[in-house]
PDB file of C-alpha atoms and ligand atoms in Angstrom:
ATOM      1  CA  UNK A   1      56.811 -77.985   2.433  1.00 45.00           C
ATOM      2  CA  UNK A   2      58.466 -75.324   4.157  1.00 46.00           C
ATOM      3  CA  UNK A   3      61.703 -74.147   2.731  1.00 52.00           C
ATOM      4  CA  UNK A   4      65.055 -74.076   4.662  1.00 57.00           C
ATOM      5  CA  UNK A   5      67.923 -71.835   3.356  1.00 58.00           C
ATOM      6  CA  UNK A   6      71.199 -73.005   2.978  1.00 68.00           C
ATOM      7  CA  UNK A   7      73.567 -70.162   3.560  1.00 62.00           C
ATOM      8  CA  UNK A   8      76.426 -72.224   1.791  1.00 73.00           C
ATOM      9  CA  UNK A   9      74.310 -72.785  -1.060  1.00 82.00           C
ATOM     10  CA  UNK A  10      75.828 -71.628  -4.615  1.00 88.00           C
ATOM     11  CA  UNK A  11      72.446 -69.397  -4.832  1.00 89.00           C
ATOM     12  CA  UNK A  12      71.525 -66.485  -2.943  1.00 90.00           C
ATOM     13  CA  UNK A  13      68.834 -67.405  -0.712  1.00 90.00           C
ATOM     14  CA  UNK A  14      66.565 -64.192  -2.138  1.00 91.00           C
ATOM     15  CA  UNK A  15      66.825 -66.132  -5.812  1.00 93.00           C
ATOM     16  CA  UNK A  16      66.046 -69.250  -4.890  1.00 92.00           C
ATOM     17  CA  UNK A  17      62.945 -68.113  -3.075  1.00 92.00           C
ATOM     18  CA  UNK A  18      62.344 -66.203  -5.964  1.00 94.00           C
ATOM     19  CA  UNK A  19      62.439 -69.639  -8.225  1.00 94.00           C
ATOM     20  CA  UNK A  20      60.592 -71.867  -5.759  1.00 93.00           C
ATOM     21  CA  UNK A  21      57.728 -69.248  -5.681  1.00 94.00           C
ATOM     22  CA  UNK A  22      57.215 -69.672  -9.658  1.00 95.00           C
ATOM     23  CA  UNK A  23      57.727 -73.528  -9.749  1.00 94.00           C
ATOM     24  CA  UNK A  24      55.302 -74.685  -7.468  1.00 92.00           C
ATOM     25  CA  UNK A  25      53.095 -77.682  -8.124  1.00 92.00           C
ATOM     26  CA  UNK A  26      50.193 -79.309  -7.466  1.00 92.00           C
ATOM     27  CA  UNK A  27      51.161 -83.212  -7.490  1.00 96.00           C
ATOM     28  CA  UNK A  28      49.989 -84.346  -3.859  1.00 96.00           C
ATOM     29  CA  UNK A  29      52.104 -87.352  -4.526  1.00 97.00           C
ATOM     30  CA  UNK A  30      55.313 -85.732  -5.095  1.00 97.00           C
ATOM     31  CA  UNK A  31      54.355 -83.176  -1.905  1.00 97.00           C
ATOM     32  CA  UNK A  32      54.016 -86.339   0.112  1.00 98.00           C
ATOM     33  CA  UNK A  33      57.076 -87.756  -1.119  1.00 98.00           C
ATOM     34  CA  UNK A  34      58.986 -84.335  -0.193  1.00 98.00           C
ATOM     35  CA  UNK A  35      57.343 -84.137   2.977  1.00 98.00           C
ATOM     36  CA  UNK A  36      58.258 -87.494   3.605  1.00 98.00           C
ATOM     37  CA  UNK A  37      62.002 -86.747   2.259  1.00 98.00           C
ATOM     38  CA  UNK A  38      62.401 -83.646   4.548  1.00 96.00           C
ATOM     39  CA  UNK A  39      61.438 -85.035   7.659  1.00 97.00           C
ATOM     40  CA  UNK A  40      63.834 -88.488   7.313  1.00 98.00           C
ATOM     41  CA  UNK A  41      66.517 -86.665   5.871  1.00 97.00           C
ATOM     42  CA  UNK A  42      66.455 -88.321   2.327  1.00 98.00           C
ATOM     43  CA  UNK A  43      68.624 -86.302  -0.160  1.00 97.00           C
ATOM     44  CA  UNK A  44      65.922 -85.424  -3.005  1.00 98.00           C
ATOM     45  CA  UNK A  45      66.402 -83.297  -5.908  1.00 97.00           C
ATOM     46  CA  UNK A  46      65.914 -79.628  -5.039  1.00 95.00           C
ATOM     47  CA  UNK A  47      63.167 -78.345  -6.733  1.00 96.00           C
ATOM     48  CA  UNK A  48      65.205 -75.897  -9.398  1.00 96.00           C
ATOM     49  CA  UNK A  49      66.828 -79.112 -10.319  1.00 97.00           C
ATOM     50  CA  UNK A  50      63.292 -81.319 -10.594  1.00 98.00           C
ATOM     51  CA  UNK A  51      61.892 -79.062 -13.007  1.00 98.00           C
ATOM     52  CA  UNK A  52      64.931 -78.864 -14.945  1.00 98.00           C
ATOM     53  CA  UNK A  53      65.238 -82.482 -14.933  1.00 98.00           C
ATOM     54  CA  UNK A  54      60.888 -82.624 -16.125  1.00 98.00           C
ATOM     55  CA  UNK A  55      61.735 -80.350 -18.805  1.00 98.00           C
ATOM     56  CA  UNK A  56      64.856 -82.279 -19.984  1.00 98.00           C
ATOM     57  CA  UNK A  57      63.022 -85.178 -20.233  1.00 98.00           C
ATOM     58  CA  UNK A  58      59.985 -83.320 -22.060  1.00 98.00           C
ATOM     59  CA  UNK A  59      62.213 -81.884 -24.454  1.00 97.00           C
ATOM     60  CA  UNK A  60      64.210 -85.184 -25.106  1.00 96.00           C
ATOM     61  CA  UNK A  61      61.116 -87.361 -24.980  1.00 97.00           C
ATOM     62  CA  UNK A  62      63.637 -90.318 -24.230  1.00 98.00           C
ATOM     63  CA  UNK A  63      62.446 -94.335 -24.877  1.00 98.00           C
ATOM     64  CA  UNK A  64      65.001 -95.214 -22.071  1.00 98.00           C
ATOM     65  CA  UNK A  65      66.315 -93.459 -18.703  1.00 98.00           C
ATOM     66  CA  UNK A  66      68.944 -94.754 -16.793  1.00 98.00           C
ATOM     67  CA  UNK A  67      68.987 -92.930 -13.454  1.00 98.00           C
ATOM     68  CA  UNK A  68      72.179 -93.855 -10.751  1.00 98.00           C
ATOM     69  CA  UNK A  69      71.161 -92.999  -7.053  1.00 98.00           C
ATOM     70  CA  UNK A  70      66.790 -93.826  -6.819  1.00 98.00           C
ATOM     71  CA  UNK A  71      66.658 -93.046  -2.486  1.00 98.00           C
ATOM     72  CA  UNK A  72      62.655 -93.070  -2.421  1.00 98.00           C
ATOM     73  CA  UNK A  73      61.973 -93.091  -6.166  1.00 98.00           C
ATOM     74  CA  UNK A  74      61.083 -89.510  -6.114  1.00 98.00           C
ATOM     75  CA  UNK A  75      62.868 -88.679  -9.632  1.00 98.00           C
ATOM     76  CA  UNK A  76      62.284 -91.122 -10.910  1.00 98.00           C
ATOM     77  CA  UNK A  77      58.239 -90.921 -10.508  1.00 98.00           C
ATOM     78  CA  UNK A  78      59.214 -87.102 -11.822  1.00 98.00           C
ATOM     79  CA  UNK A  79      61.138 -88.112 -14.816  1.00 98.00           C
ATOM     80  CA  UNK A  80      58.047 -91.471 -15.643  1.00 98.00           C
ATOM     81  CA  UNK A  81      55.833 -88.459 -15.056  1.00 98.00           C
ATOM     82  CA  UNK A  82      57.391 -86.223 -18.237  1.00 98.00           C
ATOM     83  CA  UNK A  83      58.867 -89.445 -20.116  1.00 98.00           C
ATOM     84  CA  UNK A  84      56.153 -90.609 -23.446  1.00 96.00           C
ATOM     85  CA  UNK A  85      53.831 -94.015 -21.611  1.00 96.00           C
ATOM     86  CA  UNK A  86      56.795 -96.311 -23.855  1.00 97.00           C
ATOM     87  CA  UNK A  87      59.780 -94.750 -22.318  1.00 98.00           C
ATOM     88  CA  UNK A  88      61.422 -97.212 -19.747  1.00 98.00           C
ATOM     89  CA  UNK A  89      63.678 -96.199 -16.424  1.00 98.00           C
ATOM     90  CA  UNK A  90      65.998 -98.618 -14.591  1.00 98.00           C
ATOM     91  CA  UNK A  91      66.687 -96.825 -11.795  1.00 98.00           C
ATOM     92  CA  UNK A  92      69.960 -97.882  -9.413  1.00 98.00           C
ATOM     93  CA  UNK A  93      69.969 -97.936  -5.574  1.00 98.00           C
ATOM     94  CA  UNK A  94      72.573 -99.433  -3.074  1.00 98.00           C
ATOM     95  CA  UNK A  95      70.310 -99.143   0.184  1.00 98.00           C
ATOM     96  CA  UNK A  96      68.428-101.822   0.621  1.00 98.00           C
ATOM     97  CA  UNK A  97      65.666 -99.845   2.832  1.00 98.00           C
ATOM     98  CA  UNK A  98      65.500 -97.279   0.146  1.00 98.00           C
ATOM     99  CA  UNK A  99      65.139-100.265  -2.720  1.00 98.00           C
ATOM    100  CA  UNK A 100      62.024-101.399  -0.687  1.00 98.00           C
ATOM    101  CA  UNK A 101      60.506 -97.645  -0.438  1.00 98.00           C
ATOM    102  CA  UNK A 102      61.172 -96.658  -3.826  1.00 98.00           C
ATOM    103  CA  UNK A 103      59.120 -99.607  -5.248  1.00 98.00           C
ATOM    104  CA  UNK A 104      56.477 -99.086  -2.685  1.00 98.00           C
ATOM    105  CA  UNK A 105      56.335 -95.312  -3.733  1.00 98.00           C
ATOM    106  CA  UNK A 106      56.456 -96.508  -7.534  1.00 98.00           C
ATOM    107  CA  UNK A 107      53.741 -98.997  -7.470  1.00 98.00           C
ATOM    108  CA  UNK A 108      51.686 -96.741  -5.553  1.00 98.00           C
ATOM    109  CA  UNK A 109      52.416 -93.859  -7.943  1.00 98.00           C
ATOM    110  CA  UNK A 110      50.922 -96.267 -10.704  1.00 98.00           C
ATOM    111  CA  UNK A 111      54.590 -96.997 -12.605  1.00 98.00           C
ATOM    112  CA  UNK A 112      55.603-100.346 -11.438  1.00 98.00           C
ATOM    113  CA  UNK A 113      55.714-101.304 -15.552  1.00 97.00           C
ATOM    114  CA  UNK A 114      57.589 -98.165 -16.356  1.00 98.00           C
ATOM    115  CA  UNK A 115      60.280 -97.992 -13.557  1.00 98.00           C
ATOM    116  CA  UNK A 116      62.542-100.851 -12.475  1.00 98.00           C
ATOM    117  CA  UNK A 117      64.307-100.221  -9.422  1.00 98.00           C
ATOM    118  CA  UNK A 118      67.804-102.235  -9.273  1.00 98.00           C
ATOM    119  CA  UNK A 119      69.413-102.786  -5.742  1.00 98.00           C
ATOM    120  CA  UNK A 120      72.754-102.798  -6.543  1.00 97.00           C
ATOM    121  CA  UNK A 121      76.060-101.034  -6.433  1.00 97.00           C
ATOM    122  CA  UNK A 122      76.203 -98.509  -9.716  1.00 97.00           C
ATOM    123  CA  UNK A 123      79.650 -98.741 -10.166  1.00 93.00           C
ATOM    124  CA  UNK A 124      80.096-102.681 -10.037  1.00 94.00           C
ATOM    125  CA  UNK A 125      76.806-102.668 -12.131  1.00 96.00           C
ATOM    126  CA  UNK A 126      77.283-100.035 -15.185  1.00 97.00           C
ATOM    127  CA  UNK A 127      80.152-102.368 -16.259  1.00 95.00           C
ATOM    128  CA  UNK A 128      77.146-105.256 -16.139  1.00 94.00           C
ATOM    129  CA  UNK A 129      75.439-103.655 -18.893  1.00 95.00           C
ATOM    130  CA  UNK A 130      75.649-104.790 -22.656  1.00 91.00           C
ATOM    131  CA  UNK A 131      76.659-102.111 -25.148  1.00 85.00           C
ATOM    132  CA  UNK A 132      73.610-102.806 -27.126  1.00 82.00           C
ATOM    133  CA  UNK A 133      71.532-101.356 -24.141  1.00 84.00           C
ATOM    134  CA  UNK A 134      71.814 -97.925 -25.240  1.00 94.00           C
ATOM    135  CA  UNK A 135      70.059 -95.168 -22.572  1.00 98.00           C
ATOM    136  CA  UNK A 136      68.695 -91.781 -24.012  1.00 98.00           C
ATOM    137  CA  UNK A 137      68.999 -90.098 -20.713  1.00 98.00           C
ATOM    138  CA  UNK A 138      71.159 -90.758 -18.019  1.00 98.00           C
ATOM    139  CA  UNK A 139      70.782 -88.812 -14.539  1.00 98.00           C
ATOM    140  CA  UNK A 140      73.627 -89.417 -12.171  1.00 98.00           C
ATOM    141  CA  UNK A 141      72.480 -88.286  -8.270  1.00 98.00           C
ATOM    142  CA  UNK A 142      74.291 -91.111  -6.525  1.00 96.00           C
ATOM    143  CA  UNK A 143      77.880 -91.011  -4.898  1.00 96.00           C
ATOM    144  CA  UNK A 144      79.692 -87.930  -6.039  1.00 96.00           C
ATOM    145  CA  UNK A 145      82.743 -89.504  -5.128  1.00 96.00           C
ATOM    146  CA  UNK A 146      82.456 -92.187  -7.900  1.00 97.00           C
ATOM    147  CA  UNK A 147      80.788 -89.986 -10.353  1.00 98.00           C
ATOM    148  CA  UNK A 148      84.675 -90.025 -12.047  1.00 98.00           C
ATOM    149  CA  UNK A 149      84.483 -93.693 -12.064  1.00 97.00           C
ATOM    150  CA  UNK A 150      81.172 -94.228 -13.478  1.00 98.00           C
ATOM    151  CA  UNK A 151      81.711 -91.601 -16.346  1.00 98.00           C
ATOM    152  CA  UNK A 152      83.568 -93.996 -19.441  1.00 97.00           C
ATOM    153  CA  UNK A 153      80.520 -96.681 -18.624  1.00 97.00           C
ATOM    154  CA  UNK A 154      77.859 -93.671 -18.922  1.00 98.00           C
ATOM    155  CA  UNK A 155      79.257 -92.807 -22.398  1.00 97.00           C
ATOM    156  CA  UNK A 156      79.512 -96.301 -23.679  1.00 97.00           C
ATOM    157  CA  UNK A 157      75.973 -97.035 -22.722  1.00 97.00           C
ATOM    158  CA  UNK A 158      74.573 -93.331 -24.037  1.00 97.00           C
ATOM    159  CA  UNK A 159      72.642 -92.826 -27.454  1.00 97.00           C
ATOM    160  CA  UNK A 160      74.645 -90.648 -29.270  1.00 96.00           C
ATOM    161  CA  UNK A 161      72.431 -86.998 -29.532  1.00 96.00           C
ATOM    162  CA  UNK A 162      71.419 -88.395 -25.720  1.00 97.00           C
ATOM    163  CA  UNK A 163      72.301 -86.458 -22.422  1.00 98.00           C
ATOM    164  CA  UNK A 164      73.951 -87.089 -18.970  1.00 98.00           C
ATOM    165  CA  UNK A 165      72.467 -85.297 -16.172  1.00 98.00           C
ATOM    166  CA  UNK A 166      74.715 -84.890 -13.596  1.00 98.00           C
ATOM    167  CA  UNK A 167      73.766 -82.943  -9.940  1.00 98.00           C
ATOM    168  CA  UNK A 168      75.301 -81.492  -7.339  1.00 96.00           C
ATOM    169  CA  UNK A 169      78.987 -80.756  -9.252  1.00 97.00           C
ATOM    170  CA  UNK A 170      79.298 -77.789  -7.532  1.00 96.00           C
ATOM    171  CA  UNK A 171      78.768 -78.785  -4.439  1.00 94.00           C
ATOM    172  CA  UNK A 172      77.958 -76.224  -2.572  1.00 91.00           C
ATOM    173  CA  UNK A 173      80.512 -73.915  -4.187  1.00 91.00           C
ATOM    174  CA  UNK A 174      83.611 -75.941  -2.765  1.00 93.00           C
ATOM    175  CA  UNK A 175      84.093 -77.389  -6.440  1.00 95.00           C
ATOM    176  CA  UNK A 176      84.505 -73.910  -7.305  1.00 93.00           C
ATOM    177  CA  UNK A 177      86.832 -71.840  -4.745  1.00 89.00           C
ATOM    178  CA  UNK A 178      89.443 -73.457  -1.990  1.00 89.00           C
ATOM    179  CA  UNK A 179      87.665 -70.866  -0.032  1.00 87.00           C
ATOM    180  CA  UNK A 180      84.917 -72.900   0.308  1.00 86.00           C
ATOM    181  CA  UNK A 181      86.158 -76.295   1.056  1.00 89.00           C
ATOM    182  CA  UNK A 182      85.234 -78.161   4.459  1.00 89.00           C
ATOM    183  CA  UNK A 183      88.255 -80.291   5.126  1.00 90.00           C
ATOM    184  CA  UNK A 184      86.547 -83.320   5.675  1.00 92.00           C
ATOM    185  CA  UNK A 185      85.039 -83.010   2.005  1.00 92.00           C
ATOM    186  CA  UNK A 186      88.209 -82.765   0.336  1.00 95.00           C
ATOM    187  CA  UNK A 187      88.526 -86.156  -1.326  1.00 96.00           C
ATOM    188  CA  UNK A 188      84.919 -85.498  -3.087  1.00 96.00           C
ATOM    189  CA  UNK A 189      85.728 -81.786  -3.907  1.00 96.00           C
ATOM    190  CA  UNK A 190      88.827 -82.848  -5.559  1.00 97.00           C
ATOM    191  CA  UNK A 191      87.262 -86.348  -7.484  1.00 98.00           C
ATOM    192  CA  UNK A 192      84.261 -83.337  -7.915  1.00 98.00           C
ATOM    193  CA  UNK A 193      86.937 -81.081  -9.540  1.00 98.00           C
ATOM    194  CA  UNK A 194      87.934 -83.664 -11.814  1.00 98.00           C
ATOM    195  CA  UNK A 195      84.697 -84.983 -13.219  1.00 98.00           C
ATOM    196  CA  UNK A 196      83.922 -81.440 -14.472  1.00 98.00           C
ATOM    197  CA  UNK A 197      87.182 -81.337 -16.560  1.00 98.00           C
ATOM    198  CA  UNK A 198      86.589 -85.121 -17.524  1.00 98.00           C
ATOM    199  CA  UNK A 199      83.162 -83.996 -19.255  1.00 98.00           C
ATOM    200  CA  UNK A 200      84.620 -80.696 -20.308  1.00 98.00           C
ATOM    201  CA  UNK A 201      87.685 -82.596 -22.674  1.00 98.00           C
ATOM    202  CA  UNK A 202      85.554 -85.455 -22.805  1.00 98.00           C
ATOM    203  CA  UNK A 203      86.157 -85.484 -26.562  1.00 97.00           C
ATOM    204  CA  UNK A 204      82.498 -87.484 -27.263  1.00 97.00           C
ATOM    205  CA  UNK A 205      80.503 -84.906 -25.459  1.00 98.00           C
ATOM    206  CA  UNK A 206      79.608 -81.382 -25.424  1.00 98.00           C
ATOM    207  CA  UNK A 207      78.834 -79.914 -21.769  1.00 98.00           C
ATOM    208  CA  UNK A 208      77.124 -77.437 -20.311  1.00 98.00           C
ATOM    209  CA  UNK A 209      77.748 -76.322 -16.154  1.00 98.00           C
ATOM    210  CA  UNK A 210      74.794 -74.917 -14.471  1.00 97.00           C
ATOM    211  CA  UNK A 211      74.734 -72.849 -11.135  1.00 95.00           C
ATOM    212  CA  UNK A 212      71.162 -74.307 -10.572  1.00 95.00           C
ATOM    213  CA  UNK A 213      70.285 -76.016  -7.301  1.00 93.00           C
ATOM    214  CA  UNK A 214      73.531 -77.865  -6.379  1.00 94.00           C
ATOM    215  CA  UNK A 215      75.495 -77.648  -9.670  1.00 97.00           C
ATOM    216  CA  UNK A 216      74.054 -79.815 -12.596  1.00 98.00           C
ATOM    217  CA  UNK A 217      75.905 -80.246 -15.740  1.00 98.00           C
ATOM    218  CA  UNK A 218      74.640 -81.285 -18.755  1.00 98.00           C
ATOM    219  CA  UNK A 219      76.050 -83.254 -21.425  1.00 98.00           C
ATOM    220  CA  UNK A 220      74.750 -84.184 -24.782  1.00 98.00           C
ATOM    221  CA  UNK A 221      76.855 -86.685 -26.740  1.00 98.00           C
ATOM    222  CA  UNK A 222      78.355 -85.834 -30.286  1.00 97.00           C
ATOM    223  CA  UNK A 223      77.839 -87.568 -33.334  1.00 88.00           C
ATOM    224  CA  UNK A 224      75.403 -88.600 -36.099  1.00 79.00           C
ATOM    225  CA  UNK A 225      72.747 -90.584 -34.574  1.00 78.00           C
TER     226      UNK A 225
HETATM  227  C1  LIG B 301      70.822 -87.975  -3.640  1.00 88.01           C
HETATM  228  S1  LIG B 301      70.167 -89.535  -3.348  1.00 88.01           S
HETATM  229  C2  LIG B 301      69.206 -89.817  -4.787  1.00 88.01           C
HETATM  230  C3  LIG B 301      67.975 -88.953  -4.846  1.00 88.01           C
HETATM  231  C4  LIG B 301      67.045 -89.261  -5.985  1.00 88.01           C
HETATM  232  N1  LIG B 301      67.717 -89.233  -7.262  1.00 88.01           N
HETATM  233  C5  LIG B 301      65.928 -88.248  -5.991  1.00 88.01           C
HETATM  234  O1  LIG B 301      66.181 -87.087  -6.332  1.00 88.01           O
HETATM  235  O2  LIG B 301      64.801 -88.616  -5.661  1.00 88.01           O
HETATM  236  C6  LIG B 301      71.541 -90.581  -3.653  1.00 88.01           C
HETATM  237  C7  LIG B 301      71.233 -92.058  -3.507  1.00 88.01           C
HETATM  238  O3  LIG B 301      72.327 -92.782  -4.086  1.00 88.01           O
HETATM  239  C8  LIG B 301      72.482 -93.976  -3.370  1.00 88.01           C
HETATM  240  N2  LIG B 301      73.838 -94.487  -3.621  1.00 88.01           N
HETATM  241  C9  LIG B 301      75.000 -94.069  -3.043  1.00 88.01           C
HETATM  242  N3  LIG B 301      76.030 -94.781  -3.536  1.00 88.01           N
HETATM  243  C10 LIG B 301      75.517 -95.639  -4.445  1.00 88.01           C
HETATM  244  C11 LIG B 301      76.081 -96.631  -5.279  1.00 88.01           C
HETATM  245  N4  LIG B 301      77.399 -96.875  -5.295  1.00 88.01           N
HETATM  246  N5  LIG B 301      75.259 -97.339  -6.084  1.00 88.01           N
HETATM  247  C12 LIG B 301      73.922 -97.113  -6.089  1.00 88.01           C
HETATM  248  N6  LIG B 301      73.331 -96.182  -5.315  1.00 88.01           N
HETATM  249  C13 LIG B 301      74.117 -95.458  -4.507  1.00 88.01           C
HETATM  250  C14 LIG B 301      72.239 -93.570  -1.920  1.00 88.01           C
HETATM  251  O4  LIG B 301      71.888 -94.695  -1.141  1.00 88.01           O
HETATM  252  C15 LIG B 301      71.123 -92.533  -2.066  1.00 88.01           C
HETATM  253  O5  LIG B 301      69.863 -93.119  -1.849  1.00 88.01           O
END
């Protein structure tokens, strides 16, 4: 895959060639699912982030994933990929096209029994979910707009000593500096804004903010387990 550099991106362009030179792989499934990603324009994970997320989910060794935002299923396969052969992931998706290539992708990446992909909207369908369905690991990569509106459902539905992934909070650096905002982004900047000081007083959770890839923050929540 060749490697385009965003200049707005919240990482020089020499380090992130720098990391992308050391975490290369050799899954020709995932390639073809980035190749496939790159030319249609489906927002994947950027590959900082995808190993982060692998080795999250290796250290965590979670029984259940909950993942908002699936596109082609390609984190999904990642996270079944680095997740123990019990571990479950119900994976969200609003786009009905992307629903029917992420289970494609799945079954023919052998996890149709692991993954289930969900068409629905995340924010109606979080609320769905009984509080006895407790997730280990939840990823959030879907709207970033509605990441504040998702966040009291995430917690309820979290294992306690379990982790919320959250990308792209920094988005490319506007979160950060007024300097960097594009005026049609405001609205998200500002819900963006928000979010991070929603996890940072969130007074169940302990968080961590990341300048990797796009911004990922992660939160572990507090308490005996
Ligand atoms: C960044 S992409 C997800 C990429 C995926 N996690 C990966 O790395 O392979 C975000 C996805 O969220 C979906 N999405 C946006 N709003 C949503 C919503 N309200 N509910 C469920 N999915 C949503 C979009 O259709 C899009 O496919």
């Amino acid at each position: 895959m060749s490697i385009e550099y965003d200049l707005n991106a919240i990482v020089p362009p020499y380090i992130t060639e720098y990391l992308r030179e050391k975490i290369t792989h050799n899954d020709e499934f995932l390639h073809g699912l980035e190749d496939y990603a790159e030319k249609n324009s489906v927002p994947i994970v950027e590959p900082e982030t995808a190993r982060f997320l692998s080795v999250a989910c290796r250290m965590t060794r979670p029984k259940k994933i909950l993942e908002v935002g699936c596109a082609i299923g390609y984190s999904a396969i990642l996270m079944a990929q680095a997740t123990p052969d019990d571990c479950k992931i119900t994976t969200l998706e609003c786009n009905v096209e992307m629903v029917a290539l992420a289970r494609e992708n799945i079954k023919n990446a052998g996890y149709s029994e692991k993954i289930s992909v969900i068409e629905a909207d995340a924010k109606d369908y979080l609320s769905y979910i009984d509080d006895d369905e407790v997730f280990d690991v939840i990823f959030l990569d879907g709207p970033k707009a509605h990441y504040i509106y998702m966040l009291d459902e995430c917690v309820r539905l979290l294992k306690k000593g379990g982790v919320i992934i959250s990308d792209n909070v920094l988005y490319k650096g506007m979160t950060a500096d007024d300097n960097h905002v594009v005026r049609r982004k405001i609205t998200i900047v500002k819900r963006l804004r928000r979010y991070i000081d929603m996890l940072m007083e969130h007074p169940e959770l302990e968080t961590s903010l990341l300048p990797l890839g796009d911004g990922v923050t992660i939160s572990v929540k507090k308490g005996k387990q």
